[in-house]
Coordinates of C-alpha atoms and ligand atoms in Angstrom, one line a residue:
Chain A
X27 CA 166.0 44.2 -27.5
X28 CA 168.7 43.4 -25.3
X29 CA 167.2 45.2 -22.1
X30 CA 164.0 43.1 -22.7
X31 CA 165.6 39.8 -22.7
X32 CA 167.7 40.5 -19.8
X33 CA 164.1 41.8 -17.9
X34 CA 162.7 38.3 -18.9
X35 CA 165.8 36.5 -17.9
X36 CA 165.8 38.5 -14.1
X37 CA 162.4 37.8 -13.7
X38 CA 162.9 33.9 -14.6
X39 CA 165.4 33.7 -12.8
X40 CA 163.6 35.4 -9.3
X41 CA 160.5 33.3 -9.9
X42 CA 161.8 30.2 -10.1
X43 CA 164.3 30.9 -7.0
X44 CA 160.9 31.2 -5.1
X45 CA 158.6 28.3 -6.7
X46 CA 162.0 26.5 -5.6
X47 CA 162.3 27.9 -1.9
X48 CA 158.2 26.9 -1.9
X49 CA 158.6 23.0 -3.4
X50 CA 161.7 23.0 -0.5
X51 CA 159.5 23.3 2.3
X52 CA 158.3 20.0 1.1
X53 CA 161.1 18.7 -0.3
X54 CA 162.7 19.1 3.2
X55 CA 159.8 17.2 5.0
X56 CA 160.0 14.4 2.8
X57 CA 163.6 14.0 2.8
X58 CA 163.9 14.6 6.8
X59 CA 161.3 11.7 6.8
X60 CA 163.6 9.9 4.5
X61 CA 166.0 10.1 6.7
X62 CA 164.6 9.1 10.0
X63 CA 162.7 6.4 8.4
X64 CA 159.1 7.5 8.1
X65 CA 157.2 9.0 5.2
X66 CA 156.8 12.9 5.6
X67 CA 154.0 14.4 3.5
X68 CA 152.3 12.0 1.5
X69 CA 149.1 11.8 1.6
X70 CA 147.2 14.4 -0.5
X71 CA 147.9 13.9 -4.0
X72 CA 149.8 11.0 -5.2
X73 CA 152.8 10.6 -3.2
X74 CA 152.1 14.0 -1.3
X75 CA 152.7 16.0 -4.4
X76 CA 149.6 18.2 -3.8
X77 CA 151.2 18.6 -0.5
X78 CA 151.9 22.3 -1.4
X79 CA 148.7 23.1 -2.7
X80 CA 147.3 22.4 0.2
X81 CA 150.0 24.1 2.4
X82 CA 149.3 27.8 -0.2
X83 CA 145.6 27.0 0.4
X84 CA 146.2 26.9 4.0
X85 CA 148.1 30.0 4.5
X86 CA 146.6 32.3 2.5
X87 CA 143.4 31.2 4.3
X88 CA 145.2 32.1 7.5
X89 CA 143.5 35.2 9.5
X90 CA 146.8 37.3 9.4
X91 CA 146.6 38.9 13.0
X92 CA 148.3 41.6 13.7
X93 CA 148.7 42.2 17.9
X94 CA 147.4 45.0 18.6
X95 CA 150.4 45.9 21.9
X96 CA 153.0 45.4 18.3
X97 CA 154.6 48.1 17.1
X98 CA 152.9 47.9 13.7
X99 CA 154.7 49.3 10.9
X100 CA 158.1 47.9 12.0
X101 CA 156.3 44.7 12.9
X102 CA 154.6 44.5 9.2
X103 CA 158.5 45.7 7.6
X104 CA 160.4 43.3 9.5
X105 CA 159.1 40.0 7.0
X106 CA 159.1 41.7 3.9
X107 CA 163.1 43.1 4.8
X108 CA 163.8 39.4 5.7
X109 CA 162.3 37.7 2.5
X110 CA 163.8 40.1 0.0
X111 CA 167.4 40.9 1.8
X112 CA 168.9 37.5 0.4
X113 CA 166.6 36.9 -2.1
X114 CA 168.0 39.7 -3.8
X115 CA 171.6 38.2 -3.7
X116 CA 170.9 35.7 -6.3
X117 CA 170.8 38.3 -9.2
X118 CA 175.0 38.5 -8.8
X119 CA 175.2 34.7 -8.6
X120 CA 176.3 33.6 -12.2
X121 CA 174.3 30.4 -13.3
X122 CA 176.5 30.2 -16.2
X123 CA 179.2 31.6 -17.7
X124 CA 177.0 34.2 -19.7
X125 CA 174.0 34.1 -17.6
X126 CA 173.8 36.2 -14.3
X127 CA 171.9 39.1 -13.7
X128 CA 174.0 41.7 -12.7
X129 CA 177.8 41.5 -13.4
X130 CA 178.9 43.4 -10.3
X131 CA 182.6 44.0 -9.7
X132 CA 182.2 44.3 -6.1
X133 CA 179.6 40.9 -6.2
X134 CA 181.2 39.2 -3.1
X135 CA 180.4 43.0 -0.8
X136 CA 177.0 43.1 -2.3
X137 CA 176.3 39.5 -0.7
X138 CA 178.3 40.2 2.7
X139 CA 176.1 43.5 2.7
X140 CA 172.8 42.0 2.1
X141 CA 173.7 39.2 4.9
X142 CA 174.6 41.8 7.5
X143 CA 171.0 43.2 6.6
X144 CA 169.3 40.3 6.8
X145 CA 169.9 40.2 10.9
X146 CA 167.4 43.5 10.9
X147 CA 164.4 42.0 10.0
X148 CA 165.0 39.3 13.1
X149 CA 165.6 42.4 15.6
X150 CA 162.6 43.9 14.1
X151 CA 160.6 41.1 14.5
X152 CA 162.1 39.9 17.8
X153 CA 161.7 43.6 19.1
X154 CA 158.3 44.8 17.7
X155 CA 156.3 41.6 18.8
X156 CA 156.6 42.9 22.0
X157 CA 156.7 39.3 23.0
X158 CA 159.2 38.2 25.9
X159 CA 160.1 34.8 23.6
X160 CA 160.4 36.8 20.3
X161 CA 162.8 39.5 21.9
X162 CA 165.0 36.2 23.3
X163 CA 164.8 35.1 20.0
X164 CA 166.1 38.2 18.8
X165 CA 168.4 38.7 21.4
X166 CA 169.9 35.3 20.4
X167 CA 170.1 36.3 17.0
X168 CA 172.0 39.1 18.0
X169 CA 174.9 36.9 19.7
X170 CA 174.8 34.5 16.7
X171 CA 175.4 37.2 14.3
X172 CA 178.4 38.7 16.5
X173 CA 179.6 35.4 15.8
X174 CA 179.5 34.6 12.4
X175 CA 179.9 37.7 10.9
X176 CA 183.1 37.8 11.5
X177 CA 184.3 34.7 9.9
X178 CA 181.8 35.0 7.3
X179 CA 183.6 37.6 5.8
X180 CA 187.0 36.2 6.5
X181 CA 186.4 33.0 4.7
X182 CA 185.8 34.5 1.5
X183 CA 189.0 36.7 1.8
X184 CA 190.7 33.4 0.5
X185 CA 189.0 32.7 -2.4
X186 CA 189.3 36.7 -3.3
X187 CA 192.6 36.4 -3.1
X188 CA 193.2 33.7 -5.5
X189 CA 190.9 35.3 -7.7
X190 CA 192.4 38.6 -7.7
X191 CA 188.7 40.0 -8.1
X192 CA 185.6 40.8 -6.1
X193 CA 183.7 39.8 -9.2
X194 CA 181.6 36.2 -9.0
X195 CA 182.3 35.4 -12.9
X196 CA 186.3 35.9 -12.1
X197 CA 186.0 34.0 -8.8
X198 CA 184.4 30.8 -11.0
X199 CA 187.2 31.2 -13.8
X200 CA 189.8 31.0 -11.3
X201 CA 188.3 27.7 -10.3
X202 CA 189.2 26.2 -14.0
X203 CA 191.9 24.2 -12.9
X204 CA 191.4 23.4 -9.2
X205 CA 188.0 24.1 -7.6
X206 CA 188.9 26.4 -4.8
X207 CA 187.4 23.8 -1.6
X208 CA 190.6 21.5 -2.0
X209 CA 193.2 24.9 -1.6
X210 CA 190.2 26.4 0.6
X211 CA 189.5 23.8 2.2
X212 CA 189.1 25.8 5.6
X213 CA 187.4 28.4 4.5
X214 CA 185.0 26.2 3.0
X215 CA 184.1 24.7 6.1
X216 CA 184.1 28.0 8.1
X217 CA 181.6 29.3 5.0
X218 CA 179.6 26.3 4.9
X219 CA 178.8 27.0 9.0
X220 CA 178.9 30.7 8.4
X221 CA 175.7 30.0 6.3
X222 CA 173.9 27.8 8.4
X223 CA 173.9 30.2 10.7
X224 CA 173.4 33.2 8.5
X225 CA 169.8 30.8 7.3
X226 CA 169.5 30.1 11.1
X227 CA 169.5 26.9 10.4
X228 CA 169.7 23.9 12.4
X229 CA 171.9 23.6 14.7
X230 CA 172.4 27.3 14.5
X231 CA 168.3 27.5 15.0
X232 CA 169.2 29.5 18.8
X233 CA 166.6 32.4 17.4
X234 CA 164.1 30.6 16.9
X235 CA 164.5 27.3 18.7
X236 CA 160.7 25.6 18.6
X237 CA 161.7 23.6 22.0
X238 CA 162.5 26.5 24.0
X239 CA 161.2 29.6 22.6
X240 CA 158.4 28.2 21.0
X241 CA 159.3 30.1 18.0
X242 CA 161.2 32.4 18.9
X243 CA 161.2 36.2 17.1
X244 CA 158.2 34.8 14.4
X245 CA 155.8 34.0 17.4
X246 CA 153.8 36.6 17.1
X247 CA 153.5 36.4 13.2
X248 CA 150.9 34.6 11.1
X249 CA 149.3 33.9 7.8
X250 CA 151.2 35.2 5.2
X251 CA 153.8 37.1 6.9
X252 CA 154.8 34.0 8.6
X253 CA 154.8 32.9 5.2
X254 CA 157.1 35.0 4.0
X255 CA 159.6 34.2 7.1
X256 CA 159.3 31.1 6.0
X257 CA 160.1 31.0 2.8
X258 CA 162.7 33.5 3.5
X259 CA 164.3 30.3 5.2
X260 CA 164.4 28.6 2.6
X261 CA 165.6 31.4 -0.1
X262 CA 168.1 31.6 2.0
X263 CA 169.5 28.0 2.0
X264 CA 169.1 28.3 -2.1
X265 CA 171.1 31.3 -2.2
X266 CA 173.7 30.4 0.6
X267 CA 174.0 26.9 -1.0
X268 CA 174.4 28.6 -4.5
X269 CA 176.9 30.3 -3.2
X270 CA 178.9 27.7 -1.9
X271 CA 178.9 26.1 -5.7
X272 CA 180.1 29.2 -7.3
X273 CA 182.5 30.4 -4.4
X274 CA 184.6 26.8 -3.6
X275 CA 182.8 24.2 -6.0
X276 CA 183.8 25.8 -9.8
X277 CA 180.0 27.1 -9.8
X278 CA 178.8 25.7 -13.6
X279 CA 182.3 24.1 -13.9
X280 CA 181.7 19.9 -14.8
X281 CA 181.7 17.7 -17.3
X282 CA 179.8 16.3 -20.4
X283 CA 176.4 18.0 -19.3
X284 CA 175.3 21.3 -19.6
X285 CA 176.4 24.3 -17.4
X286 CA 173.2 25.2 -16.3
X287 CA 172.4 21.4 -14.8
X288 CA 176.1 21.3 -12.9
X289 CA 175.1 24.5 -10.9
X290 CA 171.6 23.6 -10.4
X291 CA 173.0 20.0 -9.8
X292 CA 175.8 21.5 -6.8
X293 CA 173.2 23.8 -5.6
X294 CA 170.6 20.9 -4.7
X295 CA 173.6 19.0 -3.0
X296 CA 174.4 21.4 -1.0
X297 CA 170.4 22.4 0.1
X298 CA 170.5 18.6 0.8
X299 CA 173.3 19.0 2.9
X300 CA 171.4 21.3 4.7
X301 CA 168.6 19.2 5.6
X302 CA 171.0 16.6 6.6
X303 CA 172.7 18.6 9.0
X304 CA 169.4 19.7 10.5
X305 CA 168.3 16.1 10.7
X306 CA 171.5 14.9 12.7
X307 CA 172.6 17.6 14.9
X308 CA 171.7 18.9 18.4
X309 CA 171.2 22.9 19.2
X310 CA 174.4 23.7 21.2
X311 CA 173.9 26.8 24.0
X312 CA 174.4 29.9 22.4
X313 CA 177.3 30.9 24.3
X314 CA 178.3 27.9 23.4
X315 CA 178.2 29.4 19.7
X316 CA 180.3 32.0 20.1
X317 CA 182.8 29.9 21.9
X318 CA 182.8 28.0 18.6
X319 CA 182.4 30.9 16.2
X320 CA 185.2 32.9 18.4
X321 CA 187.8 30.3 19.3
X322 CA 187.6 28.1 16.9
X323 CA 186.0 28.8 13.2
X324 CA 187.7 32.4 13.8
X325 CA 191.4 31.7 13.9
X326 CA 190.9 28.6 11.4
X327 CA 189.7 31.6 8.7
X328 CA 192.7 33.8 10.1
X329 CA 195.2 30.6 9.3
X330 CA 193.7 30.1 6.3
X331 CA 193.8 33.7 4.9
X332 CA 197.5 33.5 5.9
X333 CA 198.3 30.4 4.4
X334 CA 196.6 31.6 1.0
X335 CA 198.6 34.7 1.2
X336 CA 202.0 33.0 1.8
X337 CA 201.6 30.6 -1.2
X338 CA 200.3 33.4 -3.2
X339 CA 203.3 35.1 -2.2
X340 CA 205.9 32.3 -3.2
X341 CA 203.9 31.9 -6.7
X342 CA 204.6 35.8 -7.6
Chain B
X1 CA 192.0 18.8 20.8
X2 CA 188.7 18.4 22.1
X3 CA 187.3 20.3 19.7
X4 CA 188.5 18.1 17.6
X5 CA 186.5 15.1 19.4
X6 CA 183.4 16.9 18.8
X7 CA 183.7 18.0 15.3
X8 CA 184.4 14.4 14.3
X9 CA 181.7 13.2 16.4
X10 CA 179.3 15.4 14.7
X11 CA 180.8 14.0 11.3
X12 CA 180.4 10.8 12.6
X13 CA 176.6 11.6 13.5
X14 CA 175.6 13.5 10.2
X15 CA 177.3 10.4 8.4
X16 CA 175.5 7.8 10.4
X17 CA 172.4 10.0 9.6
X18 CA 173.2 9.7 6.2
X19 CA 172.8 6.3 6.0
X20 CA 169.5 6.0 7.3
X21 CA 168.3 7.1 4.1
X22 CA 169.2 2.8 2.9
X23 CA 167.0 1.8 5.5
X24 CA 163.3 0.5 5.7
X25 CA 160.9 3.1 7.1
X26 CA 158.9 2.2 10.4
X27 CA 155.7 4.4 9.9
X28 CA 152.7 2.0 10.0
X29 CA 150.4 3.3 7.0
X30 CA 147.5 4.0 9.5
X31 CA 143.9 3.5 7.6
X32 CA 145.4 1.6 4.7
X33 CA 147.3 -0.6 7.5
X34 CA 145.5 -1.3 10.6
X35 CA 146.8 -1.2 13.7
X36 CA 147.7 -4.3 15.3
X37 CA 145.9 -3.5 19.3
X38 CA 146.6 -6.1 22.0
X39 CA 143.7 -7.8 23.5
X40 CA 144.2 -5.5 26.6
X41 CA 144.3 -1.9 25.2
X42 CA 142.1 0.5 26.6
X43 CA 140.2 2.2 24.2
X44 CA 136.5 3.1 23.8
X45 CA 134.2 2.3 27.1
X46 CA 131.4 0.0 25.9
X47 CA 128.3 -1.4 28.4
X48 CA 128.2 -5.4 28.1
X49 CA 125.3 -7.5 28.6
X50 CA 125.1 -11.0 30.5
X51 CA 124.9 -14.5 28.3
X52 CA 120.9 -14.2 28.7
X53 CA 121.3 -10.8 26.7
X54 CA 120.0 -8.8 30.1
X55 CA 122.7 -5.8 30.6
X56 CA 124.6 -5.9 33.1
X57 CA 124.9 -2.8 35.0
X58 CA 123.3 -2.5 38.1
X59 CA 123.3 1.5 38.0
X60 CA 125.6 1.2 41.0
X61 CA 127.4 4.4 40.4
X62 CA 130.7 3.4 41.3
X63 CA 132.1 4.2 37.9
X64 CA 131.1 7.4 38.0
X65 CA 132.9 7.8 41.7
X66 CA 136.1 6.5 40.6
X67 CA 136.4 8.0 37.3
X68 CA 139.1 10.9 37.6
X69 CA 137.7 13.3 35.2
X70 CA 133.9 12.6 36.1
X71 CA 132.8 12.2 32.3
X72 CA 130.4 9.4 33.4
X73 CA 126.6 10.3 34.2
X74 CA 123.9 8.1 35.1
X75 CA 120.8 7.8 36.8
X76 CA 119.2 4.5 38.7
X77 CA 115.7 3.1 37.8
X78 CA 114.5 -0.8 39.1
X79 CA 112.9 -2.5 36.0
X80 CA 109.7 -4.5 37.4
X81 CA 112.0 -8.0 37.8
X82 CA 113.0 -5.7 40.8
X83 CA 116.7 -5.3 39.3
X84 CA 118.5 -2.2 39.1
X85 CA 119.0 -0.7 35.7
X86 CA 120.7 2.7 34.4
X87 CA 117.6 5.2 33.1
X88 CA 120.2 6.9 31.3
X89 CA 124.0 6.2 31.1
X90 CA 126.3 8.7 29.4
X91 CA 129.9 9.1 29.0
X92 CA 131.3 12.0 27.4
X93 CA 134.4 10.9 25.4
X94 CA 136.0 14.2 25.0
X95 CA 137.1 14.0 28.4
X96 CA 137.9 10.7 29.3
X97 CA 141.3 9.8 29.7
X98 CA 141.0 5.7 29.1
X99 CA 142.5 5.5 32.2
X100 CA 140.0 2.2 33.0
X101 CA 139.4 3.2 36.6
X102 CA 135.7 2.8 35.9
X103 CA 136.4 -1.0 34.5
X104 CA 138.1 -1.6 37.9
X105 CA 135.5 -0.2 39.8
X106 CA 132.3 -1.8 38.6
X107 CA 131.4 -4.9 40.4
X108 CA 129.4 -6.3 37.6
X109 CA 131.9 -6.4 35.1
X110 CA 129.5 -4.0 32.8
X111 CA 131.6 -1.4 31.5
X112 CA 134.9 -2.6 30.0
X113 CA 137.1 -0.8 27.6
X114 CA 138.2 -2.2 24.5
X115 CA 140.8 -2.2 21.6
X116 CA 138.7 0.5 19.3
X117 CA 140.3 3.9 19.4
X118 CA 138.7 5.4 16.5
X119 CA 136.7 7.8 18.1
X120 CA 137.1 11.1 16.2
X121 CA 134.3 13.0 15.5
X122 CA 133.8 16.2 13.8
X123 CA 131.6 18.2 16.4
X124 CA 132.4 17.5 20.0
X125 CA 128.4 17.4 21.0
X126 CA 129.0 13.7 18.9
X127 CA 131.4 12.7 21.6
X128 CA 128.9 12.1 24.4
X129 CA 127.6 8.6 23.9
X130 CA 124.4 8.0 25.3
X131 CA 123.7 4.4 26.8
X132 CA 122.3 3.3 23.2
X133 CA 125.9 4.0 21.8
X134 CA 127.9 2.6 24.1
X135 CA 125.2 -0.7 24.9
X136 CA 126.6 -3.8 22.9
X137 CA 124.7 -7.3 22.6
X138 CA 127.7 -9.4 23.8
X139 CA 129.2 -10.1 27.5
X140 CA 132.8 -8.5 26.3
X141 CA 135.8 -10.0 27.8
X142 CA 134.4 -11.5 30.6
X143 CA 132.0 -14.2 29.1
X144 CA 130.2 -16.4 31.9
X145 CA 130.2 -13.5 34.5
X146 CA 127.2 -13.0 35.9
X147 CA 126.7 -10.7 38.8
X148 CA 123.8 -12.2 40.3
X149 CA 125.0 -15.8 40.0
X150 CA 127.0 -15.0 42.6
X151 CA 126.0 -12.1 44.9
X152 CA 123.2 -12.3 47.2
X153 CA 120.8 -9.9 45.9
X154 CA 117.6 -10.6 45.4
X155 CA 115.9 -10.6 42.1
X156 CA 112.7 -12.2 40.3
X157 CA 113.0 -15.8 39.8
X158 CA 115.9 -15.8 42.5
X159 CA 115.4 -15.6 46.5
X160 CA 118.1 -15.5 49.0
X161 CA 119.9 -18.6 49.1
X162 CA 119.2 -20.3 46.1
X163 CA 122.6 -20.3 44.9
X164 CA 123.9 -23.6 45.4
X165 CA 126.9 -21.9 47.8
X166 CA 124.3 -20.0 49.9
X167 CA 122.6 -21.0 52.7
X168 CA 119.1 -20.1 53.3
X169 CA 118.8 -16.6 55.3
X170 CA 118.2 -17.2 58.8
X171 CA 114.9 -15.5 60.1
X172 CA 116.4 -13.9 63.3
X173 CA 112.3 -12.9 63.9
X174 CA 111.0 -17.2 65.1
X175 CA 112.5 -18.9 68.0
X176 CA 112.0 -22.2 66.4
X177 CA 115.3 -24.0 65.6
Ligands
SF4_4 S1 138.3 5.2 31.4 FE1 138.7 6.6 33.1 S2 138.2 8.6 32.4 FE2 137.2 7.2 31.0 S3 135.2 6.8 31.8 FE3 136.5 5.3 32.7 S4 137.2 6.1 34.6 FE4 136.4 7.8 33.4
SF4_5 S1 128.8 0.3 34.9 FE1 129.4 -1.0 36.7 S2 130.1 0.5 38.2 FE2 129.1 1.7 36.6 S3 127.0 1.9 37.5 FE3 127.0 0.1 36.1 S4 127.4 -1.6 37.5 FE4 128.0 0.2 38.6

């Protein structure tokens, strides 16, 4: 009895972390429109809402072409490794205090493991295309993930340390008293860049950068494996912004309402915080990047880690 | 400490961005609103006839010379008034530009473009207008222009020098004053 509801509850949980990634590609049109004062979407159905009917329609109508100078079974690999190597991180992510798929002690590896995976299916891509603009793109991601893999790591040493555990359900009851972005502040901020990137998100978009590569490592894909890049990108920003709750924002920590509605309530923030950074901010070079990522977001996380230990130190 | 500069300038920009989100939205709401066109814009090419309902053109061809992209086609024929007409007059929309070279060009103020740029069509064949298409019953911007009022040519009904500016042709053939 037990195994069967937990089979339901992992299922729920993976089906509506993708009808959500799917009404995001919407949701982000319309509020990128809200922002820079036009409409986005809304014309088919009332106010647009069909909008994502006719989006499904379109790409599963989509002749999915595979080239025939592609290395094919890499090529077909490479969108089906990058959908599912985040996706999968939401089953450690605890959505309440008794609700999370897997309780795994080592939660925080599992997540750094699947985000060093997910640069594969971009080298894949980039690489089996046999495209000039998809390898750049690749080649890009390659530099970007030199960069923030290294203070991706790094800015979650902090809040392991004050939590004394790997384990996501210890790191969000450590949070009971102080939610870990005021003493993390730092690492916060290196995280919350360290996951725009790991999304490639704007402005950390180098890989596939519309303007210049004119799609970069995904040109060569269509119909529904685009699809699946796709909404990759936006699993990711659920997962990475879920993350961010339950890592420095006391994850189903609030008050009055219900545990469940905090988390979902912090996880839309920060999605919208995603959009919102894509809507304001240029694409720096990508040497430029690592110049950041290297000098900059690299010995904040260092300082950081240092600081935390020192006034762990001094409490003990 | 530039660094610094830049990360609060990027605050400063996502914040500013931010705020957009309290102001009015500029999109025009295209079919339901329509688009306000000034008097000027050049969209679709219509042929105009005279105040006495005659068109205009005079099959001259000039249109078709100066038009960049060469979408205009047409063929000369004299109706029995002895006036040039166009047999056939054809412009194939999915090329031209609107640049209004052939409006410049035309001496009799025939073809004119005009403030209309719903043109889409579903097949591209549907984008050649023929001369019945693009014919309208009215002179178009330029009302009380008419080309033979003032030129010399010779029509029915008008000789050389009967225009009240004109003198009468001299006939270089008599030796009589
Ligand atoms: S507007 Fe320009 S392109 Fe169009 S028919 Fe006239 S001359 Fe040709
Ligand atoms: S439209 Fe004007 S320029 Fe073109 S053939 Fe007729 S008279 Fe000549």
């Amino acid at each position: 009895m037990e195994t069967k509801v937990l089979i339901i509850e992992s299922i729920l949980v993976l089906f509506l972390t993708l009808i959500c990634a799917t009404i995001m590609s919407i949701v982000e049109r319309r509020v990128l429109g809200l922002l820079q004062n036009r409409y986005g979407p809304n014309r088919v159905g009332w106010q647009g809402t069909l909008q994502i009917v006719a989006d499904m329609i379109k790409i599963l109508f989509k002749e999915d072409w595979i080239p025939m100078f592609s290395r094919k079974a890499i090529f077909v690999f490479a969108p089906i490794l990058s959908f599912l190597s985040l996706f999968l991180v939401i089953a450690i992510v605890p959505i309440s205090s008794n609700f999370v798929i897997i309780d795994l002690d080592i939660g925080i590896l599992f997540f750094l493991m699947m985000a060093s995976l997910s640069v594969y299916p971009v080298l894949f891509a980039g690489w089996s295309s046999n495209n000039k603009y998809a390898l750049l793109g690749a080649i890009r991601a390659t530099a970007q993930t030199l960069t923030y893999e290294v203070f991706l790591g790094l800015s979650l040493m902090g809040v392991v340390a004050r939590a004394q555990s790997f384990n996501m359900i210890d790191i969000v009851n450590s949070q009971i008293l102080l939610w870990n972005c005021i003493p993390q502040f730092f690492g916060f901020v290196t995280f919350f860049i360290a996951g725009l990137a790991l999304c490639h998100r704007h402005p950390f978009d180098q890989p596939e950068s519309e303007q210049e590569l004119s799609d970069g490592y995904h040109i060569e894909y269509s119909g529904m494996k685009f699809g699946l890049f796709f909404i990759g990108e936006y699993i990711s920003i659920i997962i990475v912004s879920s993350l961010i709750t339950t890592m420095f924002f006391g994850g189903w920590f609030g008050f009055g309402l219900s545990a469940i509605f905090w988390f979902i309530f912090k996880t839309m923030f920060f999605a919208f915080l995603f959009i919102l950074i894509r809507a304001s901010l240029p694409r720096p070079r990508y040497d430029k990047i690592m110049l950041f990522g290297w000098k900059f977001c690299f010995p904040l996380t260092l300082i950081n880690l240092v600081f935390t230990a020192f006034f762990m130190l001094c409490k003990a | 400490m530039s660094i610094i500069k830049i990360l609060v300038s990027q605050i400063r920009s996502i914040w500013l961005t931010f705020i957009n989100i309290f102001s009015k939205r500029e999109t025009i709401m295209y079919p339901e609103k329509s688009v306000y066109l000034a008097p000027r814009y050049r969209g679709r090419v219509i042929l105009s006839r005279n105040l006495n309902g005659e068109e205009r053109c005079v099959a001259c061809n000039l249109c078709a010379v100066a038009c960049p992209v060469g979408c205009i086609s047409l063929k000369k024929s004299i109706s029995k008034t002895n006036r040039w007409y166009p047999k056939f007059f054809r412009i194939n929309f999915s090329r031209c530009i609107f640049c209004g070279l052939c409006e410049e060009a035309c001496p009799t103020a025939a073809i004119q473009l005009i403030p209309d740029f719903e043109l889409s069509e579903y097949k591209r064949q549907d984008l050649v207008y023929e001369k019945e298409d693009l014919l309208i019953s009215g002179p178009g911007k330029y009302s009380d222009y008419d080309f033979y009022h003032f030129s010399g040519v010779e029509i029915e009904g008008k000789k050389k020098g009967n225009l009240d500016y004109e003198s009468n042709p001299i006939d270089v053939k008599t030796l009589l004053p």
